[in-house]
């Protein structure tokens, strides 16, 4: 969800000394003035965890939003990983000493407006991509290889991983050691993963192994959810009735910044989408674009929308922008499960488990969950799983405030409609299950009838 251009990397992460809950604008202005490594991020997260544990006020008291920074396309030269870098690896959370790191502080220019930064033309990465695998030939976890690992890995040691990215931006992911991937660092997402370590949602989110730094860039190191599947079918469903932060709305109101890339994307779907004013300025603001996307898809009407599907035959579709009606959504799901009742039932039971966990999750109660997806994965063995992914825009509420997640959003209440969307998603799969069961029954009756007719014919 959030973009490369917007992520704080170790090149431009400008945490001030007073803690990470300071106003986002302040952080944006200071971004790039200090150089920080992944260790800094990890320490911050540890401080938060510690203060939460002691009941002391956490640094998450104030509403927090994803920070806005520019991450240059290149920069930060690689360095050879030293033995000592691995010596303090703890439980996979690699707390490496990077005192000699090549992290640069040049990642950000003076930033006056978030919208300036949002006006990127970065292409979306949707579909099958090849990730460079950073594993060694021995395919062992990195922290077990500390005596033999050197960085950067030589070309001969690199393997390619065919992977699918159904949403998000190009270049956000890299392959990691066997079974894991790297996702570009975002402060929000890191904090969420840290807090999820002790939460009821833990069994439903990708395993998180801490932050990692490569070539001066910081990544979140997490489990590749596709790894245990054979030719997986994958679907990304974006949850909630709202896909942008309230802060984005406020900012667009205070400082409207029409974006040509969003105008172009709108025109590609519907040339009558833009208003006369938007046509004349050839620009659309971010919240306006996001609201339009919500209206033309099922986000507003069902509280979730289909973002993309990759099937085991290698085909990949991300053209669901106008998939809106319940019937159309059911049809897409039915096609995705290939009319398989067992897979549908597996998905349903996993969704029900997720629903239960959400209802008891402290994390969920205390966060506005925006732009997060449910990732559906199944293969020909009928293994089917659903995972909660993407916490880049999931934001902690002020201390003491909670959300119900199933009431209407009105500006200021920060409700996201996640539970309402999940309820509708479950109903959708129930409809799929009913249709599939009816068709299976019909097929078996038809087959029996055929058999009887054959026997009768044979008997004649
Ligand atoms: O799907 P399309 O129509 O291309 O629109 C995209 C998605 O909504 C992105 O969300 P996601 O990455 O979850 O798919 C969003 O990024 P954010 O969710 O970070 O706001 C993009 O905002 P910009 O990156 O500002 O363009 C927006 O242009
Ligand atoms: N842990 C994971 N395992 C497998 N695939 C993943 C994982 N996380 C994300 N993906 C894939 O990458 C896509 C984008 O992920 P997301 O976290 O939404 O990225 P972004 O924050 O760039 O939008 C998802 O639709 C999915 O296809």
Coordinates of C-alpha atoms and ligand atoms in Angstrom, one line a residue:
X1 CA 0.0 0.0 0.0
X2 CA 2.2 2.9 1.0
X3 CA 4.8 3.7 -1.5
X4 CA 8.5 3.5 -1.9
X5 CA 8.7 7.2 -2.3
X6 CA 6.9 7.6 1.0
X7 CA 8.7 5.1 3.1
X8 CA 11.2 6.2 5.6
X9 CA 14.4 4.3 4.8
X10 CA 17.5 4.4 6.8
X11 CA 18.7 7.0 4.4
X12 CA 16.2 9.5 5.3
X13 CA 14.6 8.5 8.6
X14 CA 14.5 11.6 10.7
X15 CA 13.5 10.4 14.1
X16 CA 13.8 13.3 16.6
X17 CA 15.0 12.8 20.1
X18 CA 11.6 13.2 21.6
X19 CA 10.2 10.1 20.2
X20 CA 8.4 8.9 17.1
X21 CA 5.0 10.3 18.0
X22 CA 5.9 13.8 17.1
X23 CA 3.8 15.5 14.4
X24 CA 4.2 14.0 11.1
X25 CA 4.9 17.4 9.5
X26 CA 7.8 18.0 11.9
X27 CA 9.2 14.6 10.9
X28 CA 8.7 15.4 7.3
X29 CA 10.7 18.5 7.7
X30 CA 13.5 16.9 9.6
X31 CA 13.6 13.8 7.4
X32 CA 16.9 13.3 5.9
X33 CA 18.8 15.4 8.3
X34 CA 20.0 12.6 10.4
X35 CA 21.3 9.2 9.5
X36 CA 19.7 6.2 11.2
X37 CA 20.2 2.5 10.8
X38 CA 17.8 -0.3 11.2
X39 CA 19.0 -0.6 14.8
X40 CA 17.5 2.8 15.5
X41 CA 14.1 1.6 14.3
X42 CA 14.4 -1.6 16.3
X43 CA 15.4 0.3 19.5
X44 CA 12.4 2.6 19.1
X45 CA 10.1 -0.3 18.8
X46 CA 11.7 -1.9 21.8
X47 CA 11.1 1.3 23.8
X48 CA 7.5 1.3 22.8
X49 CA 7.1 -2.4 23.7
X50 CA 8.8 -1.7 27.1
X51 CA 6.7 1.3 28.0
X52 CA 3.5 -0.6 27.0
X53 CA 4.5 -3.5 29.2
X54 CA 5.1 -1.3 32.3
X55 CA 1.8 0.5 31.7
X56 CA 3.6 3.8 31.2
X57 CA 2.3 6.1 28.6
X58 CA 3.5 4.9 25.3
X59 CA 4.9 7.0 22.5
X60 CA 1.9 6.0 20.5
X61 CA -0.4 8.3 22.4
X62 CA -1.0 10.7 19.6
X63 CA -2.7 9.7 16.4
X64 CA 0.1 8.6 14.1
X65 CA 0.2 8.7 10.3
X66 CA 2.6 7.2 7.8
X67 CA 5.5 9.6 7.4
X68 CA 6.3 11.2 4.1
X69 CA 9.8 11.2 2.8
X70 CA 11.6 10.8 -0.5
X71 CA 13.6 7.7 -1.0
X72 CA 15.9 8.0 -3.9
X73 CA 15.9 5.3 -6.5
X74 CA 19.5 4.5 -5.9
X75 CA 22.1 5.4 -3.4
X76 CA 23.8 3.9 -0.4
X77 CA 26.6 1.7 -1.6
X78 CA 26.8 -1.9 -0.5
X79 CA 29.2 -3.0 2.1
X80 CA 30.6 -6.4 3.0
X81 CA 28.8 -8.0 5.9
X82 CA 31.3 -8.4 8.8
X83 CA 31.4 -11.3 11.3
X84 CA 30.5 -8.9 14.1
X85 CA 27.4 -7.9 12.2
X86 CA 26.0 -11.3 12.9
X87 CA 27.2 -11.7 16.5
X88 CA 24.3 -10.1 18.1
X89 CA 21.5 -11.6 16.0
X90 CA 18.8 -12.5 18.5
X91 CA 15.9 -14.7 17.5
X92 CA 16.1 -13.7 13.9
X93 CA 15.7 -10.0 14.8
X94 CA 19.0 -9.0 13.4
X95 CA 20.4 -6.3 15.6
X96 CA 23.5 -5.6 13.6
X97 CA 26.2 -3.2 14.4
X98 CA 26.5 -0.9 11.4
X99 CA 28.7 1.8 12.8
X100 CA 30.6 1.6 9.6
X101 CA 27.5 1.6 7.5
X102 CA 27.2 3.3 4.2
X103 CA 23.8 4.8 5.2
X104 CA 23.6 8.2 3.8
X105 CA 21.7 11.1 5.0
X106 CA 20.9 12.5 1.7
X107 CA 17.7 10.7 1.1
X108 CA 15.4 13.5 1.5
X109 CA 15.1 17.0 0.2
X110 CA 13.4 19.8 2.0
X111 CA 9.8 18.8 2.1
X112 CA 7.0 21.3 2.2
X113 CA 4.0 19.4 1.2
X114 CA 3.1 15.7 1.3
X115 CA 1.2 16.0 -1.8
X116 CA 4.3 17.1 -3.6
X117 CA 5.8 13.8 -2.7
X118 CA 2.7 11.8 -3.5
X119 CA 2.8 13.1 -7.1
X120 CA 5.0 10.2 -8.1
X121 CA 4.6 8.3 -11.3
X122 CA 5.9 5.2 -9.9
X123 CA 4.4 2.3 -11.7
X124 CA 2.4 -0.3 -9.8
X125 CA 3.8 -3.7 -9.5
X126 CA 1.0 -6.1 -10.1
X127 CA 1.6 -9.6 -11.2
X128 CA 4.3 -12.1 -11.4
X129 CA 7.7 -10.7 -10.7
X130 CA 11.2 -12.1 -10.3
X131 CA 12.7 -11.4 -7.0
X132 CA 16.4 -11.9 -6.6
X133 CA 17.0 -14.5 -3.9
X134 CA 19.6 -13.6 -1.4
X135 CA 19.9 -17.0 0.1
X136 CA 23.1 -19.0 -0.1
X137 CA 23.3 -22.4 -1.8
X138 CA 22.8 -24.1 1.6
X139 CA 19.4 -22.5 2.0
X140 CA 19.7 -22.0 5.8
X141 CA 18.4 -19.2 7.8
X142 CA 20.7 -16.2 7.8
X143 CA 21.4 -16.2 11.5
X144 CA 22.6 -19.7 11.4
X145 CA 25.1 -18.9 8.7
X146 CA 27.0 -16.2 10.6
X147 CA 30.4 -17.9 10.1
X148 CA 30.2 -18.3 6.4
X149 CA 27.9 -15.5 5.1
X150 CA 29.4 -12.6 3.3
X151 CA 27.7 -9.6 1.8
X152 CA 27.0 -8.9 -0.9
X153 CA 26.3 -12.4 -2.1
X154 CA 28.1 -13.1 -5.3
X155 CA 26.1 -13.5 -8.5
X156 CA 26.6 -17.2 -8.6
X157 CA 25.0 -17.5 -5.1
X158 CA 21.9 -15.7 -6.2
X159 CA 18.8 -17.6 -7.1
X160 CA 15.7 -16.2 -8.7
X161 CA 12.4 -16.5 -7.0
X162 CA 9.2 -16.3 -9.1
X163 CA 6.9 -14.4 -6.9
X164 CA 3.6 -12.6 -7.2
X165 CA 2.8 -9.1 -6.0
X166 CA -0.8 -8.3 -6.6
X167 CA -0.9 -4.8 -5.2
X168 CA 1.5 -2.1 -4.0
X169 CA 4.3 -0.5 -5.8
X170 CA 7.1 -1.8 -7.9
X171 CA 10.3 -2.5 -6.1
X172 CA 8.8 -2.8 -2.7
X173 CA 9.8 -6.4 -2.2
X174 CA 13.0 -8.4 -2.4
X175 CA 13.6 -12.0 -1.9
X176 CA 15.4 -13.0 1.3
X177 CA 16.6 -16.2 2.8
X178 CA 14.6 -19.3 2.1
X179 CA 11.0 -18.8 3.0
X180 CA 11.2 -15.1 3.7
X181 CA 10.9 -11.9 1.9
X182 CA 12.0 -8.3 2.5
X183 CA 9.5 -5.4 2.3
X184 CA 10.7 -1.8 2.2
X185 CA 10.7 -0.4 5.6
X186 CA 7.8 1.7 6.9
X187 CA 7.8 2.9 10.4
X188 CA 4.1 2.3 10.8
X189 CA 4.3 -1.3 9.6
X190 CA 7.3 -2.0 11.8
X191 CA 5.5 -0.7 14.9
X192 CA 2.4 -2.8 14.0
X193 CA 4.4 -6.0 13.6
X194 CA 6.2 -5.3 16.9
X195 CA 2.8 -4.8 18.7
X196 CA 1.3 -7.8 17.0
X197 CA 3.9 -10.1 18.6
X198 CA 1.7 -10.3 21.7
X199 CA -1.7 -10.1 20.1
X200 CA -4.5 -12.4 19.2
X201 CA -3.9 -11.7 15.6
X202 CA -0.4 -13.1 15.6
X203 CA -1.5 -16.5 14.0
X204 CA -3.0 -14.6 11.1
X205 CA -0.2 -12.2 10.1
X206 CA 3.1 -13.1 8.3
X207 CA 5.9 -14.1 10.6
X208 CA 8.0 -11.0 11.4
X209 CA 11.7 -11.4 11.9
X210 CA 12.7 -7.8 12.5
X211 CA 14.4 -5.2 10.3
X212 CA 17.3 -5.8 8.0
X213 CA 19.6 -3.4 6.2
X214 CA 21.0 -3.9 2.7
X215 CA 22.9 -1.4 0.8
X216 CA 21.9 1.3 3.2
X217 CA 18.2 0.6 2.8
X218 CA 16.1 -0.8 5.6
X219 CA 13.6 -3.7 5.1
X220 CA 11.1 -5.6 7.1
X221 CA 12.0 -9.2 7.1
X222 CA 9.0 -11.4 7.0
X223 CA 7.7 -14.8 6.0
X224 CA 6.8 -15.4 2.4
X225 CA 3.3 -16.7 2.7
X226 CA 3.5 -18.4 -0.7
X227 CA 6.4 -20.6 0.2
X228 CA 4.6 -23.8 1.2
X229 CA 2.3 -23.9 -1.8
X230 CA 2.7 -25.6 -5.0
X231 CA 1.7 -23.3 -7.9
X232 CA -0.5 -21.2 -5.6
X233 CA -3.6 -19.3 -6.6
X234 CA -3.5 -15.9 -4.8
X235 CA -6.1 -13.2 -4.3
X236 CA -5.7 -9.8 -2.6
X237 CA -8.8 -8.3 -1.1
X238 CA -8.4 -4.8 0.3
X239 CA -10.5 -4.4 3.5
X240 CA -12.6 -1.6 4.8
X241 CA -14.9 1.1 3.6
X242 CA -12.2 3.8 3.5
X243 CA -8.8 3.4 1.8
X244 CA -7.2 6.8 2.8
X245 CA -6.3 8.3 6.1
X246 CA -8.3 11.2 7.5
X247 CA -5.1 13.1 7.6
X248 CA -4.8 12.8 3.8
X249 CA -8.3 14.4 3.6
X250 CA -7.4 17.3 5.9
X251 CA -4.2 17.9 4.0
X252 CA -5.9 17.9 0.6
X253 CA -8.4 20.4 1.9
X254 CA -5.7 22.7 3.4
X255 CA -3.4 22.4 0.5
X256 CA -5.1 20.7 -2.5
X257 CA -2.6 19.3 -4.9
X258 CA -4.1 17.9 -8.1
X259 CA -2.1 15.0 -9.4
X260 CA -1.8 14.2 -13.1
X261 CA -0.9 10.6 -12.5
X262 CA -4.2 10.1 -10.7
X263 CA -6.1 12.0 -13.4
X264 CA -4.6 9.7 -16.0
X265 CA -5.4 6.6 -14.0
X266 CA -9.0 7.8 -13.6
X267 CA -9.3 8.5 -17.3
X268 CA -8.0 5.0 -18.1
X269 CA -11.0 3.6 -16.3
X270 CA -13.7 6.2 -17.1
X271 CA -13.2 9.2 -19.3
X272 CA -16.3 10.7 -17.6
X273 CA -14.8 10.2 -14.1
X274 CA -13.1 13.5 -13.7
X275 CA -15.2 16.7 -13.1
X276 CA -15.0 19.5 -15.7
X277 CA -12.6 21.3 -13.3
X278 CA -10.4 18.2 -13.0
X279 CA -10.4 17.9 -16.8
X280 CA -9.3 21.4 -17.2
X281 CA -6.5 21.1 -14.6
X282 CA -5.7 17.6 -15.7
X283 CA -5.3 16.7 -12.1
X284 CA -7.1 14.9 -9.3
X285 CA -6.3 15.1 -5.6
X286 CA -5.4 11.9 -3.8
X287 CA -8.6 11.6 -1.5
X288 CA -10.8 12.4 -4.4
X289 CA -9.2 9.7 -6.5
X290 CA -9.3 7.2 -3.6
X291 CA -13.0 8.1 -2.9
X292 CA -13.8 7.6 -6.6
X293 CA -12.0 4.2 -6.5
X294 CA -14.1 3.3 -3.5
X295 CA -17.3 4.2 -5.2
X296 CA -16.7 2.4 -8.5
X297 CA -15.6 -0.8 -6.7
X298 CA -17.2 -2.7 -3.9
X299 CA -15.3 -0.8 -1.1
X300 CA -18.2 1.5 -0.3
X301 CA -21.0 -1.0 -0.8
X302 CA -19.4 -4.2 0.7
X303 CA -16.5 -2.9 2.8
X304 CA -13.9 -4.8 0.7
X305 CA -12.7 -5.0 -2.8
X306 CA -10.8 -7.4 -5.0
X307 CA -7.4 -6.0 -6.0
X308 CA -5.8 -8.8 -7.9
X309 CA -5.8 -12.5 -8.6
X310 CA -3.0 -14.8 -9.8
X311 CA -4.1 -18.3 -10.8
X312 CA -2.0 -21.5 -10.8
X313 CA -2.0 -21.4 -14.6
X314 CA 0.2 -18.3 -14.4
X315 CA -2.5 -15.8 -15.4
X316 CA -2.8 -12.7 -13.4
X317 CA -5.6 -10.1 -13.3
X318 CA -5.7 -6.8 -11.6
X319 CA -8.5 -5.3 -13.6
X320 CA -11.1 -5.4 -10.9
X321 CA -11.5 -1.6 -10.4
X322 CA -15.1 -1.7 -11.5
X323 CA -16.1 -5.0 -9.9
X324 CA -18.7 -3.7 -7.6
X325 CA -22.0 -5.7 -7.4
X326 CA -22.4 -8.6 -5.0
X327 CA -23.1 -10.9 -7.9
X328 CA -19.9 -9.9 -9.8
X329 CA -17.8 -10.4 -6.6
X330 CA -19.4 -13.8 -6.0
X331 CA -18.6 -14.7 -9.6
X332 CA -15.0 -13.7 -9.3
X333 CA -14.6 -15.7 -6.1
X334 CA -16.2 -18.7 -7.7
X335 CA -13.8 -18.6 -10.5
X336 CA -10.9 -18.1 -8.1
X337 CA -11.7 -21.2 -6.2
X338 CA -12.4 -23.1 -9.4
X339 CA -15.8 -24.2 -8.2
X340 CA -14.1 -26.2 -5.4
X341 CA -16.3 -26.6 -2.4
X342 CA -13.6 -27.8 0.0
X343 CA -11.4 -24.8 -0.7
X344 CA -14.3 -22.5 -0.2
X345 CA -15.1 -24.2 3.1
X346 CA -11.4 -23.9 4.2
X347 CA -11.4 -20.2 3.4
X348 CA -14.7 -19.7 5.2
X349 CA -13.4 -21.4 8.3
X350 CA -10.2 -19.4 8.3
X351 CA -12.2 -16.1 7.8
X352 CA -14.4 -17.1 10.8
X353 CA -11.3 -17.6 12.9
X354 CA -9.9 -14.3 11.8
X355 CA -13.2 -12.7 12.7
X356 CA -13.1 -14.2 16.2
X357 CA -9.5 -13.1 16.7
X358 CA -10.3 -9.6 15.5
X359 CA -13.0 -9.3 18.1
X360 CA -10.6 -10.2 20.9
X361 CA -7.6 -8.4 19.6
X362 CA -6.4 -5.4 21.6
X363 CA -4.3 -4.3 18.6
X364 CA -7.4 -4.2 16.4
X365 CA -9.4 -2.3 19.0
X366 CA -6.7 0.4 19.2
X367 CA -5.9 0.8 15.6
X368 CA -7.5 2.4 12.5
X369 CA -6.8 -0.2 9.9
X370 CA -6.6 1.4 6.5
X371 CA -5.5 -0.2 3.2
X372 CA -4.8 -3.6 4.8
X373 CA -5.6 -6.7 2.7
X374 CA -6.6 -10.3 3.3
X375 CA -4.4 -12.5 1.1
X376 CA -6.1 -15.7 0.0
X377 CA -3.9 -18.6 -1.1
X378 CA -4.7 -22.1 -2.1
X379 CA -3.3 -24.8 -4.4
X380 CA -4.2 -28.1 -6.0
X381 CA -3.8 -30.0 -2.7
X382 CA -6.8 -28.1 -1.4
X383 CA -4.6 -26.3 1.2
X384 CA -6.2 -22.9 1.6
X385 CA -5.1 -20.1 3.9
X386 CA -6.0 -16.4 4.5
X387 CA -3.6 -13.9 5.9
X388 CA -3.8 -10.3 7.1
X389 CA -1.2 -8.3 5.3
X390 CA -0.1 -4.7 4.8
X391 CA 0.0 -2.5 7.9
X392 CA 1.6 0.5 6.2
X393 CA -1.3 2.7 6.9
X394 CA -2.6 1.1 10.1
X395 CA -2.5 3.8 12.7
X396 CA -2.6 3.7 16.5
X397 CA -5.4 5.7 18.1
X398 CA -4.8 8.1 20.9
X399 CA -4.5 6.5 24.3
X400 CA -7.9 5.4 25.6
X401 CA -9.7 5.6 22.2
X402 CA -11.0 2.5 20.5
X403 CA -12.9 1.7 17.3
X404 CA -15.8 -0.6 16.7
X405 CA -14.8 -1.2 13.1
X406 CA -18.5 -1.9 12.1
X407 CA -20.2 1.5 12.3
X408 CA -20.3 4.1 9.6
X409 CA -17.4 6.4 9.0
X410 CA -17.9 10.0 9.6
X411 CA -14.9 12.3 9.4
X412 CA -13.4 12.5 12.8
X413 CA -14.5 9.1 14.1
X414 CA -11.8 7.2 12.3
X415 CA -13.9 4.2 11.8
X416 CA -12.7 1.9 8.9
X417 CA -15.6 -0.5 8.4
X418 CA -13.2 -3.5 8.6
X419 CA -15.5 -5.8 10.5
X420 CA -18.5 -4.9 8.4
X421 CA -16.4 -5.7 5.3
X422 CA -15.3 -9.0 6.8
X423 CA -18.9 -9.9 7.6
X424 CA -19.8 -9.2 3.9
X425 CA -16.8 -11.2 2.7
X426 CA -18.0 -14.1 4.8
X427 CA -21.5 -13.8 3.3
X428 CA -19.9 -13.7 -0.1
X429 CA -18.1 -16.9 0.5
X430 CA -21.2 -18.5 1.9
X431 CA -23.0 -17.7 -1.3
X432 CA -20.1 -19.2 -3.3
X433 CA -20.2 -22.3 -1.1
X434 CA -23.9 -22.7 -1.6
X435 CA -23.7 -22.2 -5.3
X436 CA -20.7 -24.6 -5.6
X437 CA -22.4 -27.2 -3.4
X438 CA -25.6 -27.0 -5.5
X439 CA -23.5 -27.4 -8.7
X440 CA -21.6 -30.3 -7.2
X441 CA -24.9 -32.0 -6.2
X442 CA -26.3 -31.3 -9.6
X443 CA -23.3 -32.8 -11.3
X444 CA -23.3 -35.9 -9.1
X445 CA -27.1 -36.4 -9.7
X446 CA -26.5 -35.9 -13.4
X447 CA -23.7 -38.4 -13.3
X448 CA -25.8 -41.0 -11.4
X449 CA -28.7 -40.4 -13.9
X450 CA -26.2 -40.9 -16.8
X451 CA -25.0 -44.2 -15.1
X452 CA -28.6 -45.4 -14.6
X453 CA -29.4 -44.7 -18.2
X454 CA -26.3 -46.5 -19.3
X455 CA -27.2 -49.5 -17.1
X456 CA -30.8 -49.5 -18.4
X457 CA -29.5 -49.2 -21.9
X458 CA -27.0 -52.1 -21.3
X459 CA -29.9 -54.1 -19.7
X460 CA -32.1 -53.7 -22.7
Ligands
LIG1 O1 -4.9 1.0 -7.0 P1 -4.7 2.3 -7.7 O2 -6.0 2.7 -8.4 O3 -3.5 2.3 -8.5 O4 -4.6 3.4 -6.5 C1 -3.5 3.4 -5.7 C2 -3.8 2.5 -4.5 O5 -5.0 2.9 -3.8 C3 -2.6 2.5 -3.5 O6 -2.9 1.7 -2.4 P2 -2.2 0.2 -2.3 O7 -0.8 0.4 -2.4 O8 -2.7 -0.4 -1.0 O9 -2.7 -0.6 -3.5 C4 -2.4 3.9 -3.0 O10 -1.3 3.9 -2.2 P3 -1.5 4.2 -0.6 O11 -2.3 3.1 -0.1 O12 -0.1 4.1 -0.1 O13 -2.1 5.5 -0.4 C5 -2.0 4.8 -4.2 O14 -1.7 6.1 -3.8 P4 -0.4 6.9 -4.3 O15 0.8 5.9 -4.0 O16 -0.4 8.1 -3.5 O17 -0.6 7.1 -5.8 C6 -3.2 4.8 -5.2 O18 -2.8 5.6 -6.3
LIG2 N1 4.2 -11.9 3.4 C1 3.9 -12.0 2.1 N2 3.9 -13.2 1.5 C2 3.6 -13.3 0.2 N3 3.1 -12.3 -0.6 C3 3.0 -11.1 0.0 C4 3.4 -10.9 1.3 N4 3.2 -9.6 1.6 C5 2.7 -9.0 0.5 N5 2.6 -9.9 -0.5 C6 2.2 -9.7 -1.9 O1 2.6 -8.3 -2.2 C7 1.4 -7.6 -2.6 C8 1.5 -6.2 -2.0 O2 1.7 -6.3 -0.6 P1 1.4 -5.1 0.4 O3 1.9 -5.4 1.7 O4 0.0 -4.7 0.2 O5 2.4 -4.0 -0.3 P2 2.3 -2.5 -0.4 O6 2.4 -2.0 1.1 O7 3.4 -2.1 -1.3 O8 0.9 -2.2 -0.9 C9 0.2 -8.4 -2.0 O9 -0.9 -8.2 -2.8 C10 0.7 -9.8 -2.2 O10 0.5 -10.3 -3.5

